[in-house]
Short mmCIF file of N, CA and C in Angstrom, two decimals:
data_model
loop_
_atom_site.label_atom_id
_atom_site.label_comp_id
_atom_site.label_asym_id
_atom_site.label_seq_id
_atom_site.Cartn_x
_atom_site.Cartn_y
_atom_site.Cartn_z
N MET K 1 21.15 126.41 -7.59
CA MET K 1 19.42 125.61 -7.08
C MET K 1 19.00 124.90 -8.25
N ARG K 2 19.20 125.37 -9.58
CA ARG K 2 19.24 124.46 -10.56
C ARG K 2 19.59 123.17 -10.15
N LYS K 3 21.43 123.44 -9.94
CA LYS K 3 21.93 121.74 -9.42
C LYS K 3 21.46 121.09 -8.97
N LEU K 4 21.54 121.57 -7.75
CA LEU K 4 20.71 120.74 -6.17
C LEU K 4 19.56 120.64 -6.98
N VAL K 5 18.26 121.32 -7.70
CA VAL K 5 17.32 119.76 -7.98
C VAL K 5 17.58 118.98 -9.10
N LEU K 6 18.47 119.04 -9.85
CA LEU K 6 18.74 118.75 -11.07
C LEU K 6 19.78 117.14 -10.76
N VAL K 7 20.32 116.83 -9.22
CA VAL K 7 20.99 115.92 -9.24
C VAL K 7 19.96 115.37 -8.02
N ALA K 8 19.29 116.30 -7.52
CA ALA K 8 18.37 115.34 -6.67
C ALA K 8 16.97 114.74 -7.05
N SER K 9 17.02 115.22 -8.61
CA SER K 9 16.16 114.12 -9.40
C SER K 9 17.05 113.42 -10.16
N MET K 10 17.60 113.07 -10.32
CA MET K 10 18.52 112.22 -10.55
C MET K 10 18.43 110.80 -9.55
N ALA K 11 19.23 111.42 -8.99
CA ALA K 11 19.09 110.83 -7.79
C ALA K 11 17.42 109.75 -6.92
N LEU K 12 16.18 110.41 -7.06
CA LEU K 12 15.40 110.21 -6.87
C LEU K 12 14.85 109.24 -8.43
N LEU K 13 15.70 109.24 -9.75
CA LEU K 13 15.52 108.16 -11.09
C LEU K 13 15.70 107.04 -10.06
N ALA K 14 16.96 107.33 -10.34
CA ALA K 14 17.89 106.30 -9.58
C ALA K 14 17.02 105.37 -8.34
N ALA K 15 16.93 105.91 -7.79
CA ALA K 15 16.00 104.43 -6.54
C ALA K 15 14.93 104.12 -7.81
N CYS K 16 14.14 104.58 -8.15
CA CYS K 16 12.42 104.42 -8.93
C CYS K 16 13.18 102.98 -9.56
N SER K 17 14.38 103.22 -10.41
CA SER K 17 15.15 101.54 -10.96
C SER K 17 15.23 100.84 -10.45
N ALA K 18 16.42 101.31 -9.69
CA ALA K 18 16.48 100.07 -8.95
C ALA K 18 15.50 99.09 -9.05
N PRO K 19 17.17 97.42 -8.77
CA PRO K 19 15.56 96.06 -9.02
C PRO K 19 14.64 96.37 -7.42
N GLN K 20 13.35 96.08 -7.66
CA GLN K 20 12.30 95.41 -6.69
C GLN K 20 12.74 94.35 -5.90
N GLN K 21 12.50 94.01 -4.95
CA GLN K 21 12.48 92.19 -5.08
C GLN K 21 11.38 91.39 -5.83
N GLU K 22 11.89 90.73 -6.13
CA GLU K 22 11.07 90.12 -6.18
C GLU K 22 9.64 88.88 -6.04
N GLN K 23 8.80 88.83 -5.70
CA GLN K 23 7.28 88.89 -5.55
C GLN K 23 6.66 86.95 -6.12
N ILE K 24 6.06 87.13 -5.05
CA ILE K 24 5.61 85.82 -6.09
C ILE K 24 3.32 86.00 -5.80
N ASN K 25 2.91 85.75 -6.33
CA ASN K 25 1.16 85.89 -5.50
C ASN K 25 0.96 84.07 -4.18
N PHE K 26 0.30 84.91 -3.91
CA PHE K 26 -0.34 83.28 -2.90
C PHE K 26 -1.94 83.58 -3.16
N MET K 27 -2.64 82.02 -3.41
CA MET K 27 -3.87 82.48 -3.81
C MET K 27 -4.31 80.85 -3.48
N PRO K 28 -4.76 81.44 -1.98
CA PRO K 28 -5.47 79.53 -1.72
C PRO K 28 -6.90 80.31 -2.96
N LYS K 29 -6.96 78.66 -2.67
CA LYS K 29 -8.49 78.51 -3.11
C LYS K 29 -10.03 77.83 -2.20
N ALA K 30 -10.80 78.79 -2.46
CA ALA K 30 -11.86 77.85 -1.08
C ALA K 30 -12.29 76.13 -1.32
N VAL K 31 -12.04 75.52 -0.78
CA VAL K 31 -13.07 73.97 -0.94
C VAL K 31 -14.84 74.30 -1.08
N LEU K 32 -15.21 74.81 -1.87
CA LEU K 32 -16.87 74.85 -1.08
C LEU K 32 -17.86 73.85 -1.69
N SER K 33 -18.23 74.20 -0.35
CA SER K 33 -19.30 73.03 -0.45
C SER K 33 -20.85 72.93 -0.99
N ASN K 34 -20.84 72.17 -1.78
CA ASN K 34 -22.40 72.04 -2.12
C ASN K 34 -23.21 71.91 -1.33
N SER K 35 -23.89 71.18 -0.51
CA SER K 35 -25.04 72.11 0.75
C SER K 35 -24.50 72.04 2.23
N ASP K 36 -25.35 72.40 2.81
CA ASP K 36 -25.67 72.85 4.49
C ASP K 36 -25.24 71.96 5.18
N ILE K 37 -24.35 71.72 6.14
CA ILE K 37 -24.29 71.21 7.06
C ILE K 37 -25.10 71.60 8.17
N VAL K 38 -25.28 73.33 8.38
CA VAL K 38 -26.03 74.09 9.35
C VAL K 38 -26.86 74.88 8.69
N GLN K 39 -27.54 75.65 9.67
CA GLN K 39 -28.51 76.61 8.70
C GLN K 39 -28.33 77.96 9.80
N ASP K 40 -26.74 78.94 9.51
CA ASP K 40 -27.09 79.81 9.85
C ASP K 40 -26.26 79.98 10.58
N ALA K 41 -25.52 78.92 11.89
CA ALA K 41 -24.63 79.39 13.15
C ALA K 41 -23.99 79.85 13.16
N ALA K 42 -23.67 80.61 14.36
CA ALA K 42 -22.94 82.04 14.53
C ALA K 42 -21.74 81.71 14.64
N PHE K 43 -20.61 82.19 14.08
CA PHE K 43 -18.52 82.34 14.43
C PHE K 43 -18.13 83.43 14.35
N THR K 44 -17.50 83.24 14.99
CA THR K 44 -16.48 84.46 14.81
C THR K 44 -14.50 84.19 14.43
N LEU K 45 -14.29 84.48 13.50
CA LEU K 45 -13.49 84.22 13.07
C LEU K 45 -12.08 84.69 12.77
N THR K 46 -11.30 84.52 13.97
CA THR K 46 -9.88 85.31 14.45
C THR K 46 -8.22 84.45 13.33
N SER K 47 -7.42 85.17 13.33
CA SER K 47 -5.63 84.54 12.49
C SER K 47 -5.06 85.22 13.32
N LYS K 48 -3.96 84.37 13.08
CA LYS K 48 -2.84 84.97 13.23
C LYS K 48 -1.33 84.07 12.41
N ASP K 49 -0.37 85.29 12.42
CA ASP K 49 0.46 84.82 11.56
C ASP K 49 1.51 84.78 12.78
N MET K 50 2.02 82.84 12.63
CA MET K 50 2.79 82.76 14.04
C MET K 50 4.66 82.32 12.98
N ARG K 51 4.91 82.91 12.12
CA ARG K 51 6.21 82.70 11.48
C ARG K 51 6.78 83.37 11.95
N SER K 52 7.97 82.99 12.14
CA SER K 52 9.26 83.78 12.39
C SER K 52 9.52 84.74 11.89
N ALA K 53 9.82 85.00 9.92
CA ALA K 53 9.88 85.30 9.45
C ALA K 53 8.56 85.67 8.12
N GLN K 54 8.38 86.78 7.57
CA GLN K 54 7.20 87.03 6.74
C GLN K 54 7.07 86.46 5.43
N TYR K 55 8.68 86.07 4.72
CA TYR K 55 8.79 85.35 3.29
C TYR K 55 8.12 84.47 3.22
N VAL K 56 7.92 83.58 1.37
CA VAL K 56 7.38 82.78 1.49
C VAL K 56 8.29 81.17 0.87
N ALA K 57 9.34 81.99 0.27
CA ALA K 57 10.03 80.66 -0.06
C ALA K 57 11.88 80.85 0.25
N LEU K 58 12.96 80.90 0.22
CA LEU K 58 14.14 80.93 0.31
C LEU K 58 14.75 79.80 -0.89
N VAL K 59 15.85 80.95 -1.73
CA VAL K 59 15.66 80.55 -2.62
C VAL K 59 18.08 80.00 -2.54
N ASP K 60 18.03 79.36 -2.53
CA ASP K 60 19.86 78.92 -2.84
C ASP K 60 19.88 78.30 -3.70
N SER K 61 21.00 79.00 -4.03
CA SER K 61 21.88 79.14 -5.65
C SER K 61 22.85 78.51 -5.22
N GLY K 62 23.39 78.33 -4.14
CA GLY K 62 24.27 77.38 -3.55
C GLY K 62 25.93 77.89 -3.64
N ARG K 63 25.72 79.38 -4.16
CA ARG K 63 26.86 80.33 -4.25
C ARG K 63 26.34 80.61 -2.24
N SER K 64 26.29 80.52 -1.36
CA SER K 64 26.74 81.55 -0.48
C SER K 64 25.30 82.76 -0.63
N ASN K 65 24.49 82.86 -1.29
CA ASN K 65 23.20 83.27 -1.39
C ASN K 65 21.90 83.05 -1.32
N ILE K 66 21.52 82.97 -0.07
CA ILE K 66 19.90 82.61 -0.55
C ILE K 66 19.01 83.73 -0.07
N GLU K 67 17.85 83.59 -0.63
CA GLU K 67 17.47 85.12 -1.35
C GLU K 67 16.08 84.71 -0.78
N PRO K 68 14.96 85.22 -0.07
CA PRO K 68 14.16 84.60 0.92
C PRO K 68 13.03 85.83 -1.03
N ILE K 69 11.86 85.50 -0.84
CA ILE K 69 10.49 85.43 -1.46
C ILE K 69 9.66 85.51 -0.65
N HIS K 70 8.65 86.92 -0.97
CA HIS K 70 7.77 86.93 0.17
C HIS K 70 6.72 87.66 -1.01
N SER K 71 4.80 87.52 -0.79
CA SER K 71 3.96 87.27 -1.11
C SER K 71 3.73 88.08 -0.90
N LYS K 72 3.11 88.57 -2.22
CA LYS K 72 2.47 89.91 -2.85
C LYS K 72 1.15 89.72 -1.60
N GLN K 73 0.10 89.34 -1.68
CA GLN K 73 -0.10 88.76 -1.16
C GLN K 73 -0.30 88.79 0.67
N ASN K 74 -1.05 89.28 1.94
CA ASN K 74 -0.57 89.47 3.01
C ASN K 74 -1.68 87.67 3.17
N VAL K 75 -0.26 86.97 3.39
CA VAL K 75 -0.63 85.61 4.65
C VAL K 75 -1.97 85.37 4.92
N ARG K 76 -1.31 86.20 6.47
CA ARG K 76 -2.54 85.08 7.05
C ARG K 76 -4.05 85.39 6.58
N ILE K 77 -4.41 86.93 5.90
CA ILE K 77 -6.02 87.65 5.53
C ILE K 77 -6.16 86.50 3.86
N SER K 78 -4.82 86.04 3.50
CA SER K 78 -5.52 84.97 2.47
C SER K 78 -5.86 84.23 3.15
N ILE K 79 -5.26 83.18 3.70
CA ILE K 79 -5.68 81.61 3.95
C ILE K 79 -7.40 81.50 4.73
N GLU K 80 -6.94 83.48 5.97
CA GLU K 80 -8.35 83.59 6.31
C GLU K 80 -9.42 83.21 5.69
N ASN K 81 -9.61 84.54 4.63
CA ASN K 81 -11.16 85.05 3.98
C ASN K 81 -11.28 83.17 2.92
N ALA K 82 -10.07 82.47 2.34
CA ALA K 82 -10.25 80.83 1.93
C ALA K 82 -11.51 80.38 2.82
N LEU K 83 -10.87 80.05 4.20
CA LEU K 83 -11.04 79.37 4.95
C LEU K 83 -12.97 79.73 5.42
N LEU K 84 -12.98 81.45 5.40
CA LEU K 84 -14.42 82.28 5.41
C LEU K 84 -15.54 81.18 4.72
N ASP K 85 -15.28 81.84 3.34
CA ASP K 85 -15.63 80.97 2.20
C ASP K 85 -15.66 79.96 2.41
N GLN K 86 -14.89 78.73 2.75
CA GLN K 86 -15.58 77.72 2.79
C GLN K 86 -16.62 76.91 3.93
N PHE K 87 -16.43 77.83 4.92
CA PHE K 87 -17.28 77.36 6.30
C PHE K 87 -18.24 78.43 5.55
N LYS K 88 -17.90 79.62 5.19
CA LYS K 88 -20.26 79.85 4.51
C LYS K 88 -20.65 79.15 3.40
N SER K 89 -19.81 77.88 2.79
CA SER K 89 -19.65 77.56 2.21
C SER K 89 -21.48 75.96 2.95
N GLN K 90 -20.73 76.27 4.05
CA GLN K 90 -21.81 74.69 4.36
C GLN K 90 -22.66 75.66 5.63
N GLY K 91 -22.02 76.51 5.53
CA GLY K 91 -23.86 77.07 6.23
C GLY K 91 -23.83 77.85 7.10
N PHE K 92 -22.42 78.07 7.24
CA PHE K 92 -22.32 78.93 8.92
C PHE K 92 -21.69 80.81 8.48
N ARG K 93 -22.56 81.36 9.64
CA ARG K 93 -22.15 82.56 9.79
C ARG K 93 -21.21 83.52 9.78
N SER K 94 -20.51 84.03 9.72
CA SER K 94 -19.66 84.82 10.50
C SER K 94 -19.90 86.76 11.13
N THR K 95 -19.57 86.68 12.51
CA THR K 95 -20.16 87.64 12.93
C THR K 95 -18.77 87.84 13.51
N VAL K 96 -19.02 89.72 14.77
CA VAL K 96 -17.86 89.32 15.28
C VAL K 96 -18.41 89.57 17.30
N ASN K 97 -19.05 88.94 17.70
CA ASN K 97 -19.59 88.56 18.45
C ASN K 97 -19.74 87.50 19.78
N SER K 98 -19.92 86.65 18.37
CA SER K 98 -20.49 85.46 18.66
C SER K 98 -19.64 85.06 20.02
N GLU K 99 -20.58 83.64 20.80
CA GLU K 99 -19.24 82.62 22.14
C GLU K 99 -18.67 82.05 21.25
N ASN K 100 -18.63 81.27 20.06
CA ASN K 100 -18.39 80.08 19.16
C ASN K 100 -17.38 81.17 18.63
N SER K 101 -16.37 80.55 18.20
CA SER K 101 -15.13 81.55 17.90
C SER K 101 -14.36 80.17 16.86
N VAL K 102 -14.16 80.36 15.96
CA VAL K 102 -12.72 79.45 14.69
C VAL K 102 -11.56 80.34 14.78
N GLU K 103 -10.45 79.64 15.75
CA GLU K 103 -9.11 80.94 15.17
C GLU K 103 -8.49 80.21 14.65
N VAL K 104 -7.72 80.50 13.52
CA VAL K 104 -6.57 79.72 12.79
C VAL K 104 -5.06 80.59 13.22
N GLU K 105 -4.63 79.24 13.61
CA GLU K 105 -2.75 80.05 13.83
C GLU K 105 -2.01 79.64 12.34
N VAL K 106 -1.20 80.73 11.49
CA VAL K 106 -0.44 80.03 10.42
C VAL K 106 0.89 79.97 11.03
N GLN K 107 0.95 78.41 10.92
CA GLN K 107 2.57 78.36 11.58
C GLN K 107 3.25 78.43 10.34
N GLU K 108 3.46 77.63 9.48
CA GLU K 108 4.31 77.52 8.64
C GLU K 108 4.30 77.75 7.29
N ALA K 109 4.67 78.64 6.03
CA ALA K 109 4.37 78.74 4.62
C ALA K 109 5.04 79.06 4.09
N LEU K 110 6.31 77.77 3.65
CA LEU K 110 7.07 77.86 3.12
C LEU K 110 7.84 76.65 1.89
N VAL K 111 8.62 77.79 0.51
CA VAL K 111 8.63 76.38 -0.14
C VAL K 111 10.39 76.75 0.19
N SER K 112 11.49 75.63 0.08
CA SER K 112 11.95 76.26 -0.10
C SER K 112 12.93 75.71 -1.21
N VAL K 113 13.85 75.65 -1.95
CA VAL K 113 14.08 75.74 -3.21
C VAL K 113 15.86 75.44 -2.71
N LYS K 114 16.13 74.83 -3.31
CA LYS K 114 17.52 74.57 -3.65
C LYS K 114 17.67 74.41 -5.26
N HIS K 115 18.17 75.32 -6.10
CA HIS K 115 18.48 75.27 -7.58
C HIS K 115 20.39 75.41 -7.87
N SER K 116 21.01 74.92 -9.63
CA SER K 116 21.82 74.81 -9.59
C SER K 116 21.30 75.41 -11.43
N VAL K 117 22.47 75.23 -11.75
CA VAL K 117 22.00 75.79 -13.40
C VAL K 117 21.56 74.02 -13.80
N MET K 118 21.92 73.10 -13.11
CA MET K 118 21.35 72.17 -14.26
C MET K 118 19.73 71.33 -13.81
N GLU K 119 19.81 71.72 -12.11
CA GLU K 119 18.11 71.10 -11.60
C GLU K 119 18.24 72.21 -10.71
N ASN K 120 16.94 71.56 -10.05
CA ASN K 120 16.29 72.93 -9.13
C ASN K 120 15.46 71.80 -8.00
N GLN K 121 15.87 71.23 -7.40
CA GLN K 121 14.40 70.80 -6.14
C GLN K 121 13.73 71.60 -4.95
N MET K 122 12.15 71.70 -5.02
CA MET K 122 11.89 72.67 -4.21
C MET K 122 11.23 71.96 -3.11
N ASP K 123 10.95 72.05 -2.11
CA ASP K 123 10.30 71.60 -0.26
C ASP K 123 9.12 72.40 -0.29
N GLY K 124 8.13 72.35 -0.43
CA GLY K 124 7.18 72.99 0.17
C GLY K 124 5.96 72.61 1.51
N LYS K 125 5.88 73.56 2.18
CA LYS K 125 5.69 73.08 3.71
C LYS K 125 4.47 73.71 4.71
N VAL K 126 3.11 73.18 4.92
CA VAL K 126 2.27 74.55 5.47
C VAL K 126 2.03 73.69 6.58
N VAL K 127 1.78 74.71 7.52
CA VAL K 127 1.08 74.24 8.85
C VAL K 127 0.15 75.12 9.36
N LEU K 128 -1.42 74.71 9.91
CA LEU K 128 -2.06 75.51 9.55
C LEU K 128 -2.57 75.45 11.41
N GLN K 129 -3.18 75.24 12.35
CA GLN K 129 -3.86 74.96 13.07
C GLN K 129 -4.83 75.68 13.78
N ILE K 130 -6.47 75.49 14.03
CA ILE K 130 -7.20 75.28 13.74
C ILE K 130 -7.82 75.27 15.48
N THR K 131 -8.20 75.68 15.73
CA THR K 131 -8.83 76.18 17.24
C THR K 131 -10.31 76.60 17.26
N ALA K 132 -11.51 75.01 17.56
CA ALA K 132 -12.74 75.70 17.66
C ALA K 132 -12.82 75.71 19.23
N GLU K 133 -13.30 76.55 19.62
CA GLU K 133 -13.96 76.72 20.69
C GLU K 133 -15.50 77.22 21.18
N THR K 134 -16.10 76.88 21.82
CA THR K 134 -17.57 76.97 22.50
C THR K 134 -17.43 77.39 23.89
N PRO K 135 -18.34 78.15 24.67
CA PRO K 135 -17.98 77.46 26.63
C PRO K 135 -19.02 76.13 26.41
N GLN K 136 -18.78 75.43 25.97
CA GLN K 136 -18.83 73.76 26.32
C GLN K 136 -17.37 73.64 25.89
N GLY K 137 -15.70 73.91 25.60
CA GLY K 137 -15.45 73.45 25.81
C GLY K 137 -14.27 74.22 23.68
N LYS K 138 -13.29 73.07 23.40
CA LYS K 138 -12.82 73.30 22.55
C LYS K 138 -12.42 72.49 21.97
N LEU K 139 -11.79 72.27 21.00
CA LEU K 139 -11.24 71.37 19.59
C LEU K 139 -9.78 71.88 18.79
N VAL K 140 -8.60 71.21 18.95
CA VAL K 140 -7.35 71.81 18.40
C VAL K 140 -6.86 71.48 17.29
N LYS K 141 -6.99 71.20 16.05
CA LYS K 141 -7.02 70.13 15.26
C LYS K 141 -5.11 71.46 14.82
N THR K 142 -4.17 70.26 13.97
CA THR K 142 -3.25 71.02 13.21
C THR K 142 -3.37 69.66 11.30
N TYR K 143 -3.01 70.63 10.97
CA TYR K 143 -3.68 70.73 9.29
C TYR K 143 -2.25 70.71 8.76
N THR K 144 -1.21 69.27 7.61
CA THR K 144 0.08 69.72 7.27
C THR K 144 0.23 69.37 6.04
N GLY K 145 0.53 70.54 4.97
CA GLY K 145 1.05 69.90 3.90
C GLY K 145 2.21 69.90 3.63
N THR K 146 2.41 68.97 2.62
CA THR K 146 4.50 69.43 1.95
C THR K 146 4.35 68.37 0.50
N ALA K 147 5.08 68.85 -0.06
CA ALA K 147 5.56 68.64 -1.48
C ALA K 147 6.51 68.21 -1.70
N LYS K 148 7.33 67.73 -2.28
CA LYS K 148 8.83 67.79 -3.05
C LYS K 148 8.34 67.78 -4.46
N ARG K 149 9.06 68.77 -4.93
CA ARG K 149 8.88 68.68 -6.19
C ARG K 149 10.47 69.02 -7.15
N THR K 150 11.30 68.03 -7.89
CA THR K 150 12.40 68.55 -8.75
C THR K 150 12.07 69.21 -10.47
N GLY K 151 13.19 69.97 -10.44
CA GLY K 151 13.19 70.31 -12.23
C GLY K 151 14.31 70.14 -12.87
N ALA K 152 14.32 70.26 -13.82
CA ALA K 152 15.64 70.67 -15.03
C ALA K 152 15.97 72.18 -14.80
N LEU K 153 16.94 72.51 -14.78
CA LEU K 153 17.47 73.96 -14.33
C LEU K 153 16.70 74.82 -13.53
N SER K 154 16.89 76.36 -12.99
CA SER K 154 16.62 76.83 -12.50
C SER K 154 15.25 77.07 -12.16
N ALA K 155 14.89 76.82 -10.82
CA ALA K 155 13.45 76.80 -10.63
C ALA K 155 13.31 78.01 -11.34
N SER K 156 11.83 78.49 -11.32
CA SER K 156 11.41 79.69 -11.72
C SER K 156 10.12 80.03 -10.69
N ASN K 157 10.13 81.96 -10.68
CA ASN K 157 9.19 81.94 -9.60
C ASN K 157 7.24 81.31 -9.41
N GLU K 158 7.02 81.49 -10.49
CA GLU K 158 5.91 80.98 -11.24
C GLU K 158 5.95 79.27 -10.97
N GLU K 159 7.11 78.24 -10.76
CA GLU K 159 7.29 77.14 -10.60
C GLU K 159 7.14 77.14 -8.82
N ILE K 160 7.73 78.10 -8.32
CA ILE K 160 7.82 78.01 -6.94
C ILE K 160 6.18 78.55 -6.55
N GLU K 161 6.09 80.11 -7.08
CA GLU K 161 4.31 80.34 -6.60
C GLU K 161 3.08 78.46 -6.96
N GLU K 162 3.32 77.97 -8.00
CA GLU K 162 2.93 76.80 -7.94
C GLU K 162 2.81 75.92 -6.99
N VAL K 163 4.02 75.10 -6.22
CA VAL K 163 4.55 74.49 -5.38
C VAL K 163 3.97 75.36 -3.80
N LEU K 164 3.72 76.74 -3.60
CA LEU K 164 3.55 76.66 -2.87
C LEU K 164 1.48 76.84 -2.83
N ASN K 165 0.71 77.39 -3.74
CA ASN K 165 -0.13 77.38 -4.10
C ASN K 165 -0.80 76.12 -4.07
N ASP K 166 0.15 74.91 -4.44
CA ASP K 166 -0.87 73.01 -4.32
C ASP K 166 -0.36 73.15 -2.95
N VAL K 167 0.32 73.48 -2.59
CA VAL K 167 0.32 73.24 -1.05
C VAL K 167 -0.75 73.66 -0.08
N ILE K 168 -1.28 74.86 -0.17
CA ILE K 168 -2.24 75.81 0.92
C ILE K 168 -3.51 74.95 0.35
N ASN K 169 -3.11 74.29 -1.28
CA ASN K 169 -5.08 74.09 -1.25
C ASN K 169 -4.83 72.90 -0.94
N LEU K 170 -3.40 71.91 -0.56
CA LEU K 170 -4.32 71.01 0.17
C LEU K 170 -4.87 70.89 1.34
N VAL K 171 -4.18 72.11 1.63
CA VAL K 171 -3.96 71.75 3.29
C VAL K 171 -5.53 72.61 3.25
N LEU K 172 -6.59 73.40 2.34
CA LEU K 172 -7.87 74.14 3.11
C LEU K 172 -8.91 72.56 2.75
N GLN K 173 -8.25 71.97 1.47
CA GLN K 173 -9.25 70.05 1.23
C GLN K 173 -9.11 69.42 2.33
N GLU K 174 -7.87 69.39 2.71
CA GLU K 174 -8.12 68.17 4.73
C GLU K 174 -9.37 69.31 5.82
N VAL K 175 -9.36 70.79 5.72
CA VAL K 175 -10.22 71.36 6.79
C VAL K 175 -11.54 70.87 5.95
N SER K 176 -11.44 70.85 4.68
CA SER K 176 -13.18 70.85 4.24
C SER K 176 -13.50 69.06 4.48
N ASN K 177 -12.89 67.99 4.67
CA ASN K 177 -13.12 67.00 4.26
C ASN K 177 -13.24 66.08 5.79
N ASP K 178 -12.33 67.65 6.95
CA ASP K 178 -11.97 67.04 8.35
C ASP K 178 -13.61 66.50 8.90
N ARG K 179 -14.06 65.68 8.79
CA ARG K 179 -14.77 65.53 9.46
C ARG K 179 -16.14 65.58 11.46
N GLU K 180 -13.92 65.28 12.00
CA GLU K 180 -14.34 66.16 13.26
C GLU K 180 -14.90 67.31 13.44
N LEU K 181 -13.68 68.38 12.63
CA LEU K 181 -14.46 69.22 12.60
C LEU K 181 -15.55 70.07 12.72
N GLN K 182 -15.87 68.94 11.13
CA GLN K 182 -17.68 69.72 11.06
C GLN K 182 -18.51 69.16 12.47
N ASN K 183 -18.89 67.82 12.76
CA ASN K 183 -19.19 67.99 13.46
C ASN K 183 -19.21 68.18 14.66
N TYR K 184 -17.55 68.59 14.84
CA TYR K 184 -17.66 70.04 16.30
C TYR K 184 -18.44 70.77 16.51
N MET K 185 -18.35 71.62 15.04
CA MET K 185 -18.66 72.71 15.01
C MET K 185 -20.40 72.78 14.22
N GLN K 186 -20.45 72.23 14.06
CA GLN K 186 -22.21 71.37 13.87
C GLN K 186 -23.11 71.04 14.96
N GLU K 187 -22.27 70.23 16.19
CA GLU K 187 -23.02 69.89 16.83
C GLU K 187 -23.27 71.18 18.43
N ARG K 188 -22.05 72.19 18.22
CA ARG K 188 -21.37 73.51 19.51
C ARG K 188 -22.25 74.76 18.61
N PHE K 189 -22.14 74.84 17.86
CA PHE K 189 -22.53 76.39 17.32
C PHE K 189 -23.77 76.34 16.79
#
């Protein structure tokens, strides 16, 4: 019995020391408004992750080895929370049962990395679709952010993280500055 416990303990310790899959931080920053465009207009915010896979980066080292890297945070929830903060800073109020709704679809959030010993190339892309809907109709807008970056040596996880976060922040800035979306929500919510 002792040998069995010893073998089981060693197997458990070996499993714990196995390399963990690498992850990066996904931290979208809300673009906060200095002034309200509405006073307490209510809406319901929902989101969907339409990506076919949950990783946020694909690293191709050129040796028939493509490694996916996942986010430590839930991408859909992080984006939803950032947009909620943006809309709140403009004077909107989130509620669970409003006839006005905003739906966010995460269609793409990926950094493709090709690297060799001497250099790396990163291509980041984030695509969000936002649908603002009221009983009078709806507005559907797609926001796309892209970035290309090259560097010496292999790309580190910190560099991949930086590209991904820069691209999502560009998209959030675009949403924040979109007058058509603001006017639609302001007039109808």
